[in-house]
Tab-separated table of C-alpha atoms and ligand atoms in Angstrom:
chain	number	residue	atom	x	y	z
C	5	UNK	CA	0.000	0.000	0.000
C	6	UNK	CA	1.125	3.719	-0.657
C	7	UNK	CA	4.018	4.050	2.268
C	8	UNK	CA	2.368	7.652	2.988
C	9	UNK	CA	-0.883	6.771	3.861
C	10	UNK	CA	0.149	3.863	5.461
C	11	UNK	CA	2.273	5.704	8.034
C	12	UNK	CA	-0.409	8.257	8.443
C	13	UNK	CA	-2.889	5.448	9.614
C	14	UNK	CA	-0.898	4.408	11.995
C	15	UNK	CA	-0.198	7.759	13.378
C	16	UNK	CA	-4.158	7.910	13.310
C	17	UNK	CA	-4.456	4.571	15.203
C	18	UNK	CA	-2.144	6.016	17.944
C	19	UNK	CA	-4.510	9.005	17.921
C	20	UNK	CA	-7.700	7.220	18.558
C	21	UNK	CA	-5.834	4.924	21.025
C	22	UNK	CA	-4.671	8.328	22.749
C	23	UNK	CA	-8.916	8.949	22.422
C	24	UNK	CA	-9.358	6.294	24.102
C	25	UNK	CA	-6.907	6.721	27.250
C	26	UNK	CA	-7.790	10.317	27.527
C	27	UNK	CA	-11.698	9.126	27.965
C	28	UNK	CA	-10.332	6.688	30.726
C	29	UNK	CA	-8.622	9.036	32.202
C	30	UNK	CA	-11.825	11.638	31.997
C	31	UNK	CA	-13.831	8.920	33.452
C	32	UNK	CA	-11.849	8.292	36.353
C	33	UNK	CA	-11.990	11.523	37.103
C	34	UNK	CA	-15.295	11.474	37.358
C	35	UNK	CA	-15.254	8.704	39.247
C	36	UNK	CA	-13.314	10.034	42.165
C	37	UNK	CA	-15.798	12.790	41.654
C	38	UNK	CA	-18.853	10.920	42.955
C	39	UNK	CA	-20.156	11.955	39.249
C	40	UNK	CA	-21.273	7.987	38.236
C	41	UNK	CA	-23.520	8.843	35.491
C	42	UNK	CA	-20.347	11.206	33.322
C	43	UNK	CA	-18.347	8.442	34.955
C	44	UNK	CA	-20.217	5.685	32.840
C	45	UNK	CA	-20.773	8.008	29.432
C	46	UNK	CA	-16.775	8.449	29.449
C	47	UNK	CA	-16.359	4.384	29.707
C	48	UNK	CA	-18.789	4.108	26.862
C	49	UNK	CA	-16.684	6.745	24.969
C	50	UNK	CA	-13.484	5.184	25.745
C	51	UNK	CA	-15.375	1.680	24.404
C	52	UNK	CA	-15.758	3.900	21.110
C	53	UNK	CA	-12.358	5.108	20.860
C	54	UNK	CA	-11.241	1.534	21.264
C	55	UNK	CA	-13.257	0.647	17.962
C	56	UNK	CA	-12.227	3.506	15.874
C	57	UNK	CA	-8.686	2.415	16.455
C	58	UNK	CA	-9.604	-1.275	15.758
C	59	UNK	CA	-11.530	-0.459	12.924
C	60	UNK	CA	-8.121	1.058	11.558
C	61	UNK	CA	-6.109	-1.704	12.514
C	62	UNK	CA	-8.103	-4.072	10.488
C	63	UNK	CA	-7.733	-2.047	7.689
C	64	UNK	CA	-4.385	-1.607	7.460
C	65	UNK	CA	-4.230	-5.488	7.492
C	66	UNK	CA	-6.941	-5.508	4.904
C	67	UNK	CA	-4.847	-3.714	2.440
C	68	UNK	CA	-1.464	-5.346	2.939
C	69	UNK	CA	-0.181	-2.518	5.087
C	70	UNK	CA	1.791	-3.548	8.307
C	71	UNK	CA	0.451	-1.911	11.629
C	72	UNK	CA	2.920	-0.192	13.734
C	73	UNK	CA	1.778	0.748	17.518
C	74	UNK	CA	3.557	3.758	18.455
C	75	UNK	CA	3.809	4.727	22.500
C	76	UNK	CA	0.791	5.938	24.563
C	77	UNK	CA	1.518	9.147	26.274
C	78	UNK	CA	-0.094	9.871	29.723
C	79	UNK	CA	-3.193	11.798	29.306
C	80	UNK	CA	-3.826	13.953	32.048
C	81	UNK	CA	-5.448	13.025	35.038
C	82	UNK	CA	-7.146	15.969	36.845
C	83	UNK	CA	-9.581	19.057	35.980
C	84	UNK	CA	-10.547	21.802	37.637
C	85	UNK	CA	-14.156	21.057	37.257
C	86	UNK	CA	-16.494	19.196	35.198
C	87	UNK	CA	-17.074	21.212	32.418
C	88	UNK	CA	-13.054	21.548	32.111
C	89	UNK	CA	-13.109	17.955	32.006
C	90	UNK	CA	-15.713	17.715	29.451
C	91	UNK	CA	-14.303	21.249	27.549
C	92	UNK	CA	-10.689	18.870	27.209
C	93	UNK	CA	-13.277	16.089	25.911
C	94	UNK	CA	-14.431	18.706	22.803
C	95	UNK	CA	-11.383	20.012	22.420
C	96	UNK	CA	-10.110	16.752	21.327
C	97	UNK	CA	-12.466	15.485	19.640
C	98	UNK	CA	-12.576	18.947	17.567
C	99	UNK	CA	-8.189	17.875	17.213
C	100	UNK	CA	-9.251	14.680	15.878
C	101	UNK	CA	-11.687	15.804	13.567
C	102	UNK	CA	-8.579	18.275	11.803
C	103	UNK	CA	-6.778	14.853	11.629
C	104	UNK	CA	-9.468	13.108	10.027
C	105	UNK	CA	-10.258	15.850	7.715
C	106	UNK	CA	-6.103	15.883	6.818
C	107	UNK	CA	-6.073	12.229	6.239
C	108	UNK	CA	-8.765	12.757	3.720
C	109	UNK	CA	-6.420	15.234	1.700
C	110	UNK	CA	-3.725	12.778	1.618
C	111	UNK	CA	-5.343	10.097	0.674
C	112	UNK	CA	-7.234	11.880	-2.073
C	113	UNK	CA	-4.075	13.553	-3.358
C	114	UNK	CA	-2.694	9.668	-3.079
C	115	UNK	CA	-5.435	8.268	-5.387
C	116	UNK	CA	-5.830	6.155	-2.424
C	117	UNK	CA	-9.965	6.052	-3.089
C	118	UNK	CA	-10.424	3.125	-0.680
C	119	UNK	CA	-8.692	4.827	2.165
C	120	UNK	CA	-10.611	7.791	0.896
C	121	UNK	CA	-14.212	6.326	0.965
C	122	UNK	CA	-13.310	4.355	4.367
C	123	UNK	CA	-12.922	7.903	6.170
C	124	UNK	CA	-15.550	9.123	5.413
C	125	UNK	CA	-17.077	7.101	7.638
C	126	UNK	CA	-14.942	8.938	10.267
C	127	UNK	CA	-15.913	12.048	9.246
C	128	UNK	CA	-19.458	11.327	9.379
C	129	UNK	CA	-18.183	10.114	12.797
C	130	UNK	CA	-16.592	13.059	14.366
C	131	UNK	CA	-19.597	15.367	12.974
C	132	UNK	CA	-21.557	13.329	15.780
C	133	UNK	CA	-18.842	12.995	18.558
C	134	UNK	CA	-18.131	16.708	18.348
C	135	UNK	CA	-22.077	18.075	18.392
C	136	UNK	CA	-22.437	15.873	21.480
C	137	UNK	CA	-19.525	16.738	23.851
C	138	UNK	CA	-20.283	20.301	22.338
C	139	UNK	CA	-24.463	20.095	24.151
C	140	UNK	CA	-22.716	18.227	27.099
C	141	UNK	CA	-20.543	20.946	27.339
C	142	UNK	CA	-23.001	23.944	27.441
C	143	UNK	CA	-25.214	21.572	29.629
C	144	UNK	CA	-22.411	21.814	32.294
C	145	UNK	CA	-21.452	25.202	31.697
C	146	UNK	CA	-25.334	26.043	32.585
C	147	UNK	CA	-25.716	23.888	35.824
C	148	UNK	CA	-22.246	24.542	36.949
C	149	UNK	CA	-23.427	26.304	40.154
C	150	UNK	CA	-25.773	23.934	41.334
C	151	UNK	CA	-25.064	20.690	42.298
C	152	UNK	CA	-28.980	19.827	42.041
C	153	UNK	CA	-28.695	20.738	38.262
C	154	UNK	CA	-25.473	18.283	37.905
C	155	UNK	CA	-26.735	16.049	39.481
C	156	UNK	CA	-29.479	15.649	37.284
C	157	UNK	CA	-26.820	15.635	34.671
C	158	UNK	CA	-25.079	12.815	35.959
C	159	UNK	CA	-28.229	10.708	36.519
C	160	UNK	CA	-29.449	11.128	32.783
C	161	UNK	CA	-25.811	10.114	31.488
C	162	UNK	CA	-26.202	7.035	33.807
C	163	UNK	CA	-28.528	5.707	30.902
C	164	UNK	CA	-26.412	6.039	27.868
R	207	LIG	FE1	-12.270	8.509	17.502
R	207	LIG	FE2	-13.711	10.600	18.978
R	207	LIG	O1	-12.365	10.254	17.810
C-alpha cells in the first residue's frame, strides 16, 4: 500500500488509542468525583475510541499494510471542574476531527480512493462525537453552580 498513507494510519491509530486513554482518564476523574452517570458516558466513549482504532487496525491489514503501535503518552489526570473535564473532551475530539479531515487530503491527493471512501465514515463520525460533547458541554457550563442541576446531569448520562 502507498508508504504515505500507510504511516499516516498508523499515526491515526495512535490518535484514537490516545482517544481512548484520555476518555479513561476523563472517566476516572469522574469517578473520584462521585459523578457515576459522566463516569459511565466516558467508559462508553473510551469503548468507542477503542473501535475507531480497531476499525483502523483491520484495515491496514486488509490492504497489505503492516500496523505499527507507536507509545501511549499519559493523558492527564485531573480538571478543575467538570465542564473543564468535558471542555478537554471537545477540544479533542474537535483535534481529531482536523486529523481526520487531513487524512482525507492525503489520501485523495494519493489516489488512495479506498482509504478515501473508508474515512468518510470517520468524518461522518466526528460530525456526531463533536455536536455531542459540544451540548454536554453547554449543559455543564449552565448547571455549573448547582449541584442539584449536575446532578441531574449525571443521573441522565447514567442511561447512555
Ligand atoms: Fe475517535 Fe472521537 O475520535
Amino acid at each position: 500500500m502507498n508508504a504515505k498513507v500507510e504511516k499516516a494510519l498508523n499515526e491515526q491509530i495512535h490518535a484514537e488509542f490516545f482517544s481512548f486513554y484520555l476518555s479513561l482518564s476523563v472517566a476516572a476523574y469522574f469517578t473520584a468525583h462521585h459523578l457515576d452517570g459522566f463516569a459511565h458516558w466516558m467508559r462508553i466513549q473510551a469503548q468507542e475510541e477503542f473501535a475507531h482504532a480497531m476499525k483502523l487496525f483491520d484495515f491496514l491489514n486488509e490492504r497489505g499494510g503492516t500496523v505499527e503501535l507507536l507509545p501511549l503518552e499519559a493523558p492527564t489526570r485531573e480538571w478543575a471542574s467538570p465542564s473543564d473535564a468535558v471542555e478537554a473532551v471537545l477540544e479533542h475530539e474537535k483535534f481529531i476531527s482536523s486529523r481526520i479531515n487531513d487524512l482525507v487530503d492525503l489520501a485523495t491527493a494519493e489516489n488512495d480512493h479506498a482509504t478515501t471512501v473508508m474515512l468518510h465514515w470517520y468524518v461522518s463520525e466526528q460530525v456526531e462525537e463533536e455536536a455531542t460533547a459540544d451540548t454536554l458541554f453547554h449543559q455543564v457550563k449552565m448547571v455549573e453552580s448547582s449541584p442539584h442541576g449536575l446532578l441531574m446531569i449525571d443521573r441522565e448520562l447514567s442511561g447512555r
